[in-house]
Amino acid sequence: MNLRTAATKRIEFLADLGGIAFSLSGATAAAVFGKALLAVVLGALALGFFLRISGRRVASDPSALRTPRWILAVSGLLSLVEVGVLVEATNLPVRFTQNGFELFHWALVLLAFIVAFFIQVRVLISVVMQRRGSHVL
């Protein structure tokens, strides 16, 4: 009977130790994943600023300068989805009822949306112009 209780206590101790290690590794993975997503957002901001500052070549054809409206709609929709996924993945408190809610979180969401929108517009325009045979970027 003594051997059985000692073995049971050891198994319980190992299970508790495994649970603690598993929970700590989950918190570490969540922190690393959140920091990686933050790095992606900051990288997108840097890329947006780089694309904005970079020189532009003007096309000789004035019709090539007009942006099709569907590109703006697709870019807006994709930006909404991406920013929504990013907010949920990083667990950024953007609802009034969430703990840790701050109003500047909405400024971060808006900034991420604007950067994603303009980057996607530029990428879609370049893809459309390459298919047409002219390069705007």
Short mmCIF file of N, CA and C in Angstrom, two decimals:
data_model
loop_
_atom_site.label_atom_id
_atom_site.label_comp_id
_atom_site.label_asym_id
_atom_site.label_seq_id
_atom_site.Cartn_x
_atom_site.Cartn_y
_atom_site.Cartn_z
N MET A 1 0.83 -1.19 0.00
CA MET A 1 0.00 0.00 0.00
C MET A 1 0.87 1.25 0.00
N ASN A 2 1.96 1.23 0.72
CA ASN A 2 2.87 2.37 0.79
C ASN A 2 3.51 2.64 -0.57
N LEU A 3 3.85 1.59 -1.28
CA LEU A 3 4.45 1.73 -2.60
C LEU A 3 3.46 2.33 -3.59
N ARG A 4 2.20 1.92 -3.45
CA ARG A 4 1.17 2.44 -4.35
C ARG A 4 0.94 3.94 -4.12
N THR A 5 0.86 4.39 -2.88
CA THR A 5 0.66 5.82 -2.60
C THR A 5 1.88 6.63 -3.00
N ALA A 6 3.07 6.08 -2.82
CA ALA A 6 4.28 6.80 -3.23
C ALA A 6 4.33 6.94 -4.75
N ALA A 7 3.96 5.91 -5.46
CA ALA A 7 3.94 5.97 -6.93
C ALA A 7 2.86 6.94 -7.41
N THR A 8 1.70 6.94 -6.75
CA THR A 8 0.62 7.87 -7.11
C THR A 8 1.05 9.31 -6.89
N LYS A 9 1.71 9.57 -5.76
CA LYS A 9 2.17 10.94 -5.49
C LYS A 9 3.22 11.38 -6.50
N ARG A 10 4.09 10.48 -6.89
CA ARG A 10 5.10 10.83 -7.90
C ARG A 10 4.45 11.12 -9.25
N ILE A 11 3.49 10.31 -9.62
CA ILE A 11 2.78 10.53 -10.90
C ILE A 11 2.04 11.86 -10.86
N GLU A 12 1.38 12.16 -9.74
CA GLU A 12 0.69 13.45 -9.61
C GLU A 12 1.67 14.61 -9.68
N PHE A 13 2.82 14.45 -9.02
CA PHE A 13 3.84 15.49 -9.05
C PHE A 13 4.36 15.71 -10.48
N LEU A 14 4.62 14.63 -11.20
CA LEU A 14 5.09 14.75 -12.58
C LEU A 14 4.02 15.37 -13.48
N ALA A 15 2.75 15.02 -13.25
CA ALA A 15 1.67 15.61 -14.03
C ALA A 15 1.56 17.11 -13.75
N ASP A 16 1.66 17.49 -12.47
CA ASP A 16 1.64 18.92 -12.12
C ASP A 16 2.83 19.65 -12.73
N LEU A 17 4.00 19.05 -12.66
CA LEU A 17 5.19 19.66 -13.23
C LEU A 17 5.05 19.81 -14.74
N GLY A 18 4.50 18.79 -15.40
CA GLY A 18 4.26 18.87 -16.85
C GLY A 18 3.25 19.95 -17.19
N GLY A 19 2.19 20.06 -16.38
CA GLY A 19 1.18 21.10 -16.61
C GLY A 19 1.76 22.49 -16.45
N ILE A 20 2.59 22.68 -15.44
CA ILE A 20 3.23 23.98 -15.22
C ILE A 20 4.15 24.32 -16.39
N ALA A 21 4.95 23.34 -16.82
CA ALA A 21 5.85 23.58 -17.96
C ALA A 21 5.06 23.87 -19.22
N PHE A 22 3.96 23.15 -19.42
CA PHE A 22 3.13 23.39 -20.61
C PHE A 22 2.51 24.77 -20.58
N SER A 23 2.01 25.20 -19.42
CA SER A 23 1.39 26.53 -19.33
C SER A 23 2.42 27.64 -19.51
N LEU A 24 3.62 27.44 -18.96
CA LEU A 24 4.66 28.45 -19.13
C LEU A 24 5.13 28.53 -20.58
N SER A 25 5.23 27.40 -21.24
CA SER A 25 5.65 27.43 -22.64
C SER A 25 4.58 28.08 -23.51
N GLY A 26 3.31 27.92 -23.14
CA GLY A 26 2.23 28.57 -23.89
C GLY A 26 2.29 30.08 -23.75
N ALA A 27 2.57 30.55 -22.54
CA ALA A 27 2.69 32.00 -22.33
C ALA A 27 3.89 32.54 -23.08
N THR A 28 4.97 31.80 -23.09
CA THR A 28 6.15 32.24 -23.82
C THR A 28 5.87 32.27 -25.32
N ALA A 29 5.20 31.24 -25.82
CA ALA A 29 4.87 31.21 -27.25
C ALA A 29 3.94 32.35 -27.62
N ALA A 30 2.97 32.66 -26.75
CA ALA A 30 2.06 33.77 -27.02
C ALA A 30 2.80 35.10 -27.03
N ALA A 31 3.74 35.27 -26.10
CA ALA A 31 4.52 36.52 -26.06
C ALA A 31 5.39 36.65 -27.31
N VAL A 32 6.03 35.56 -27.71
CA VAL A 32 6.87 35.61 -28.91
C VAL A 32 6.02 35.86 -30.14
N PHE A 33 4.86 35.20 -30.23
CA PHE A 33 3.98 35.39 -31.38
C PHE A 33 3.47 36.82 -31.44
N GLY A 34 3.11 37.39 -30.28
CA GLY A 34 2.64 38.77 -30.25
C GLY A 34 3.73 39.74 -30.67
N LYS A 35 4.95 39.48 -30.23
CA LYS A 35 6.07 40.34 -30.62
C LYS A 35 6.37 40.19 -32.11
N ALA A 36 6.21 38.99 -32.63
CA ALA A 36 6.42 38.79 -34.07
C ALA A 36 5.37 39.56 -34.87
N LEU A 37 4.13 39.53 -34.42
CA LEU A 37 3.09 40.29 -35.13
C LEU A 37 3.31 41.79 -35.01
N LEU A 38 3.80 42.23 -33.86
CA LEU A 38 4.13 43.64 -33.71
C LEU A 38 5.26 44.02 -34.66
N ALA A 39 6.23 43.14 -34.82
CA ALA A 39 7.31 43.38 -35.77
C ALA A 39 6.78 43.45 -37.20
N VAL A 40 5.78 42.64 -37.52
CA VAL A 40 5.18 42.68 -38.86
C VAL A 40 4.49 44.02 -39.09
N VAL A 41 3.77 44.50 -38.07
CA VAL A 41 3.09 45.80 -38.21
C VAL A 41 4.11 46.92 -38.39
N LEU A 42 5.15 46.91 -37.57
CA LEU A 42 6.17 47.95 -37.71
C LEU A 42 6.91 47.83 -39.04
N GLY A 43 7.13 46.62 -39.50
CA GLY A 43 7.74 46.43 -40.82
C GLY A 43 6.84 46.94 -41.93
N ALA A 44 5.53 46.73 -41.79
CA ALA A 44 4.58 47.26 -42.78
C ALA A 44 4.58 48.78 -42.77
N LEU A 45 4.68 49.37 -41.58
CA LEU A 45 4.77 50.82 -41.50
C LEU A 45 6.03 51.33 -42.18
N ALA A 46 7.16 50.67 -41.92
CA ALA A 46 8.41 51.08 -42.55
C ALA A 46 8.34 50.92 -44.06
N LEU A 47 7.74 49.82 -44.52
CA LEU A 47 7.60 49.62 -45.96
C LEU A 47 6.69 50.68 -46.57
N GLY A 48 5.63 51.03 -45.86
CA GLY A 48 4.74 52.08 -46.35
C GLY A 48 5.45 53.42 -46.46
N PHE A 49 6.22 53.76 -45.45
CA PHE A 49 6.98 55.01 -45.52
C PHE A 49 8.01 54.97 -46.64
N PHE A 50 8.66 53.82 -46.80
CA PHE A 50 9.65 53.68 -47.87
C PHE A 50 9.00 53.84 -49.24
N LEU A 51 7.85 53.21 -49.43
CA LEU A 51 7.16 53.33 -50.72
C LEU A 51 6.68 54.76 -50.96
N ARG A 52 6.29 55.43 -49.90
CA ARG A 52 5.82 56.81 -50.05
C ARG A 52 6.96 57.74 -50.41
N ILE A 53 8.12 57.53 -49.79
CA ILE A 53 9.26 58.42 -50.01
C ILE A 53 9.99 58.09 -51.31
N SER A 54 9.90 56.83 -51.73
CA SER A 54 10.64 56.42 -52.94
C SER A 54 10.17 57.22 -54.15
N GLY A 55 11.06 57.38 -55.10
CA GLY A 55 10.74 58.14 -56.30
C GLY A 55 9.67 57.48 -57.13
N ARG A 56 8.96 58.29 -57.85
CA ARG A 56 7.88 57.78 -58.69
C ARG A 56 8.19 58.09 -60.15
N ARG A 57 7.92 57.11 -60.96
CA ARG A 57 8.02 57.33 -62.40
C ARG A 57 6.63 57.59 -62.94
N VAL A 58 6.50 58.63 -63.69
CA VAL A 58 5.20 58.98 -64.25
C VAL A 58 5.06 58.32 -65.61
N ALA A 59 3.94 57.68 -65.80
CA ALA A 59 3.69 57.02 -67.08
C ALA A 59 3.36 58.07 -68.13
N SER A 60 3.73 57.80 -69.36
CA SER A 60 3.47 58.75 -70.43
C SER A 60 2.01 58.74 -70.85
N ASP A 61 1.33 57.66 -70.61
CA ASP A 61 -0.08 57.54 -70.97
C ASP A 61 -0.93 58.02 -69.79
N PRO A 62 -1.74 59.09 -69.97
CA PRO A 62 -2.53 59.60 -68.85
C PRO A 62 -3.61 58.61 -68.38
N SER A 63 -4.06 57.71 -69.25
CA SER A 63 -5.07 56.74 -68.82
C SER A 63 -4.48 55.71 -67.87
N ALA A 64 -3.15 55.53 -67.94
CA ALA A 64 -2.50 54.57 -67.05
C ALA A 64 -2.42 55.11 -65.62
N LEU A 65 -2.59 56.43 -65.45
CA LEU A 65 -2.51 57.02 -64.12
C LEU A 65 -3.79 56.83 -63.33
N ARG A 66 -4.90 56.58 -63.99
CA ARG A 66 -6.17 56.42 -63.28
C ARG A 66 -6.19 55.06 -62.58
N THR A 67 -6.56 55.08 -61.33
CA THR A 67 -6.66 53.84 -60.57
C THR A 67 -8.07 53.28 -60.73
N PRO A 68 -8.19 52.03 -61.16
CA PRO A 68 -9.53 51.44 -61.25
C PRO A 68 -10.19 51.38 -59.87
N ARG A 69 -11.49 51.59 -59.84
CA ARG A 69 -12.20 51.62 -58.57
C ARG A 69 -12.22 50.27 -57.86
N TRP A 70 -12.17 49.20 -58.62
CA TRP A 70 -12.20 47.88 -57.99
C TRP A 70 -10.93 47.64 -57.17
N ILE A 71 -9.82 48.27 -57.58
CA ILE A 71 -8.58 48.11 -56.82
C ILE A 71 -8.75 48.76 -55.44
N LEU A 72 -9.38 49.92 -55.38
CA LEU A 72 -9.61 50.58 -54.10
C LEU A 72 -10.53 49.75 -53.21
N ALA A 73 -11.58 49.17 -53.80
CA ALA A 73 -12.52 48.36 -53.03
C ALA A 73 -11.85 47.08 -52.50
N VAL A 74 -11.10 46.41 -53.35
CA VAL A 74 -10.42 45.17 -52.93
C VAL A 74 -9.37 45.49 -51.87
N SER A 75 -8.64 46.57 -52.05
CA SER A 75 -7.62 46.94 -51.06
C SER A 75 -8.26 47.28 -49.72
N GLY A 76 -9.36 47.99 -49.74
CA GLY A 76 -10.05 48.32 -48.50
C GLY A 76 -10.56 47.09 -47.77
N LEU A 77 -11.15 46.17 -48.53
CA LEU A 77 -11.67 44.94 -47.92
C LEU A 77 -10.54 44.08 -47.35
N LEU A 78 -9.47 43.93 -48.11
CA LEU A 78 -8.33 43.16 -47.63
C LEU A 78 -7.69 43.80 -46.40
N SER A 79 -7.62 45.12 -46.39
CA SER A 79 -7.05 45.82 -45.24
C SER A 79 -7.91 45.62 -43.99
N LEU A 80 -9.23 45.68 -44.16
CA LEU A 80 -10.11 45.44 -43.02
C LEU A 80 -9.91 44.04 -42.44
N VAL A 81 -9.83 43.06 -43.32
CA VAL A 81 -9.65 41.68 -42.87
C VAL A 81 -8.29 41.51 -42.18
N GLU A 82 -7.24 42.04 -42.78
CA GLU A 82 -5.90 41.90 -42.21
C GLU A 82 -5.79 42.57 -40.85
N VAL A 83 -6.31 43.78 -40.74
CA VAL A 83 -6.23 44.49 -39.46
C VAL A 83 -7.09 43.80 -38.40
N GLY A 84 -8.24 43.29 -38.81
CA GLY A 84 -9.08 42.54 -37.87
C GLY A 84 -8.40 41.30 -37.35
N VAL A 85 -7.76 40.56 -38.24
CA VAL A 85 -7.01 39.36 -37.83
C VAL A 85 -5.84 39.75 -36.94
N LEU A 86 -5.17 40.83 -37.29
CA LEU A 86 -4.03 41.28 -36.48
C LEU A 86 -4.46 41.70 -35.08
N VAL A 87 -5.59 42.39 -34.97
CA VAL A 87 -6.09 42.83 -33.67
C VAL A 87 -6.48 41.62 -32.83
N GLU A 88 -7.15 40.65 -33.43
CA GLU A 88 -7.55 39.46 -32.67
C GLU A 88 -6.36 38.60 -32.32
N ALA A 89 -5.37 38.52 -33.20
CA ALA A 89 -4.19 37.68 -32.93
C ALA A 89 -3.34 38.26 -31.80
N THR A 90 -3.24 39.57 -31.75
CA THR A 90 -2.44 40.19 -30.68
C THR A 90 -3.26 40.47 -29.43
N ASN A 91 -4.57 40.20 -29.50
CA ASN A 91 -5.48 40.43 -28.38
C ASN A 91 -5.43 41.88 -27.92
N LEU A 92 -5.39 42.79 -28.88
CA LEU A 92 -5.37 44.22 -28.58
C LEU A 92 -6.76 44.63 -28.10
N PRO A 93 -6.87 45.22 -26.91
CA PRO A 93 -8.19 45.59 -26.40
C PRO A 93 -8.74 46.84 -27.12
N VAL A 94 -9.65 46.63 -28.04
CA VAL A 94 -10.23 47.73 -28.80
C VAL A 94 -11.72 47.92 -28.50
N ARG A 95 -12.28 47.05 -27.68
CA ARG A 95 -13.68 47.19 -27.28
C ARG A 95 -13.74 47.88 -25.92
N PHE A 96 -14.76 48.67 -25.73
CA PHE A 96 -14.90 49.43 -24.48
C PHE A 96 -15.01 48.50 -23.27
N THR A 97 -15.52 47.31 -23.47
CA THR A 97 -15.75 46.40 -22.35
C THR A 97 -14.53 45.54 -22.03
N GLN A 98 -13.48 45.61 -22.83
CA GLN A 98 -12.29 44.79 -22.58
C GLN A 98 -11.40 45.45 -21.52
N ASN A 99 -10.76 44.60 -20.74
CA ASN A 99 -9.81 45.11 -19.76
C ASN A 99 -8.60 45.67 -20.49
N GLY A 100 -8.09 46.79 -20.04
CA GLY A 100 -6.92 47.40 -20.65
C GLY A 100 -7.24 48.26 -21.87
N PHE A 101 -8.52 48.56 -22.09
CA PHE A 101 -8.89 49.38 -23.25
C PHE A 101 -8.33 50.79 -23.10
N GLU A 102 -7.72 51.26 -24.16
CA GLU A 102 -7.25 52.64 -24.24
C GLU A 102 -7.70 53.19 -25.60
N LEU A 103 -7.98 54.47 -25.65
CA LEU A 103 -8.45 55.07 -26.89
C LEU A 103 -7.38 55.10 -27.97
N PHE A 104 -6.11 55.15 -27.58
CA PHE A 104 -5.05 55.20 -28.58
C PHE A 104 -4.89 53.87 -29.31
N HIS A 105 -5.50 52.79 -28.79
CA HIS A 105 -5.48 51.52 -29.52
C HIS A 105 -6.19 51.67 -30.86
N TRP A 106 -7.24 52.49 -30.88
CA TRP A 106 -7.94 52.73 -32.14
C TRP A 106 -7.06 53.51 -33.12
N ALA A 107 -6.20 54.38 -32.59
CA ALA A 107 -5.26 55.09 -33.47
C ALA A 107 -4.28 54.10 -34.10
N LEU A 108 -3.84 53.12 -33.34
CA LEU A 108 -2.96 52.08 -33.90
C LEU A 108 -3.67 51.26 -34.96
N VAL A 109 -4.94 50.93 -34.71
CA VAL A 109 -5.72 50.17 -35.69
C VAL A 109 -5.91 50.99 -36.96
N LEU A 110 -6.23 52.26 -36.81
CA LEU A 110 -6.42 53.13 -37.97
C LEU A 110 -5.12 53.30 -38.75
N LEU A 111 -4.01 53.47 -38.07
CA LEU A 111 -2.72 53.59 -38.73
C LEU A 111 -2.36 52.32 -39.48
N ALA A 112 -2.59 51.16 -38.87
CA ALA A 112 -2.32 49.89 -39.54
C ALA A 112 -3.21 49.72 -40.76
N PHE A 113 -4.48 50.15 -40.67
CA PHE A 113 -5.38 50.05 -41.81
C PHE A 113 -4.91 50.94 -42.96
N ILE A 114 -4.53 52.17 -42.64
CA ILE A 114 -4.09 53.10 -43.69
C ILE A 114 -2.84 52.59 -44.38
N VAL A 115 -1.88 52.11 -43.60
CA VAL A 115 -0.64 51.59 -44.19
C VAL A 115 -0.93 50.37 -45.06
N ALA A 116 -1.73 49.45 -44.54
CA ALA A 116 -2.07 48.25 -45.32
C ALA A 116 -2.82 48.62 -46.59
N PHE A 117 -3.73 49.59 -46.51
CA PHE A 117 -4.50 50.00 -47.68
C PHE A 117 -3.59 50.56 -48.78
N PHE A 118 -2.71 51.49 -48.43
CA PHE A 118 -1.87 52.09 -49.46
C PHE A 118 -0.85 51.11 -50.03
N ILE A 119 -0.34 50.21 -49.20
CA ILE A 119 0.58 49.20 -49.72
C ILE A 119 -0.14 48.28 -50.70
N GLN A 120 -1.35 47.87 -50.37
CA GLN A 120 -2.09 46.97 -51.24
C GLN A 120 -2.53 47.67 -52.52
N VAL A 121 -2.87 48.94 -52.44
CA VAL A 121 -3.20 49.67 -53.66
C VAL A 121 -2.01 49.71 -54.59
N ARG A 122 -0.84 50.00 -54.05
CA ARG A 122 0.37 50.05 -54.88
C ARG A 122 0.68 48.69 -55.50
N VAL A 123 0.55 47.64 -54.71
CA VAL A 123 0.84 46.30 -55.22
C VAL A 123 -0.16 45.91 -56.30
N LEU A 124 -1.43 46.16 -56.07
CA LEU A 124 -2.45 45.79 -57.07
C LEU A 124 -2.29 46.62 -58.35
N ILE A 125 -1.96 47.90 -58.22
CA ILE A 125 -1.73 48.72 -59.41
C ILE A 125 -0.55 48.18 -60.20
N SER A 126 0.51 47.81 -59.51
CA SER A 126 1.68 47.29 -60.23
C SER A 126 1.35 45.98 -60.93
N VAL A 127 0.54 45.14 -60.29
CA VAL A 127 0.16 43.87 -60.93
C VAL A 127 -0.70 44.14 -62.16
N VAL A 128 -1.65 45.06 -62.05
CA VAL A 128 -2.52 45.37 -63.19
C VAL A 128 -1.71 45.99 -64.33
N MET A 129 -0.81 46.89 -64.00
CA MET A 129 -0.01 47.54 -65.04
C MET A 129 0.96 46.55 -65.70
N GLN A 130 1.48 45.61 -64.95
CA GLN A 130 2.35 44.61 -65.56
C GLN A 130 1.58 43.73 -66.52
N ARG A 131 0.33 43.44 -66.19
CA ARG A 131 -0.49 42.65 -67.10
C ARG A 131 -0.84 43.45 -68.35
N ARG A 132 -0.96 44.75 -68.21
CA ARG A 132 -1.23 45.60 -69.37
C ARG A 132 0.02 45.85 -70.20
N GLY A 133 1.17 45.64 -69.58
CA GLY A 133 2.42 45.83 -70.31
C GLY A 133 3.13 47.14 -70.00
N SER A 134 2.60 47.91 -69.09
CA SER A 134 3.28 49.16 -68.71
C SER A 134 3.56 49.14 -67.22
N HIS A 135 4.60 49.84 -66.81
CA HIS A 135 5.01 49.87 -65.41
C HIS A 135 4.84 51.27 -64.85
N VAL A 136 4.03 51.40 -63.81
CA VAL A 136 3.81 52.70 -63.19
C VAL A 136 4.78 52.90 -62.04
N LEU A 137 4.99 51.86 -61.25
CA LEU A 137 5.87 52.00 -60.09
C LEU A 137 7.24 52.07 -60.58
#
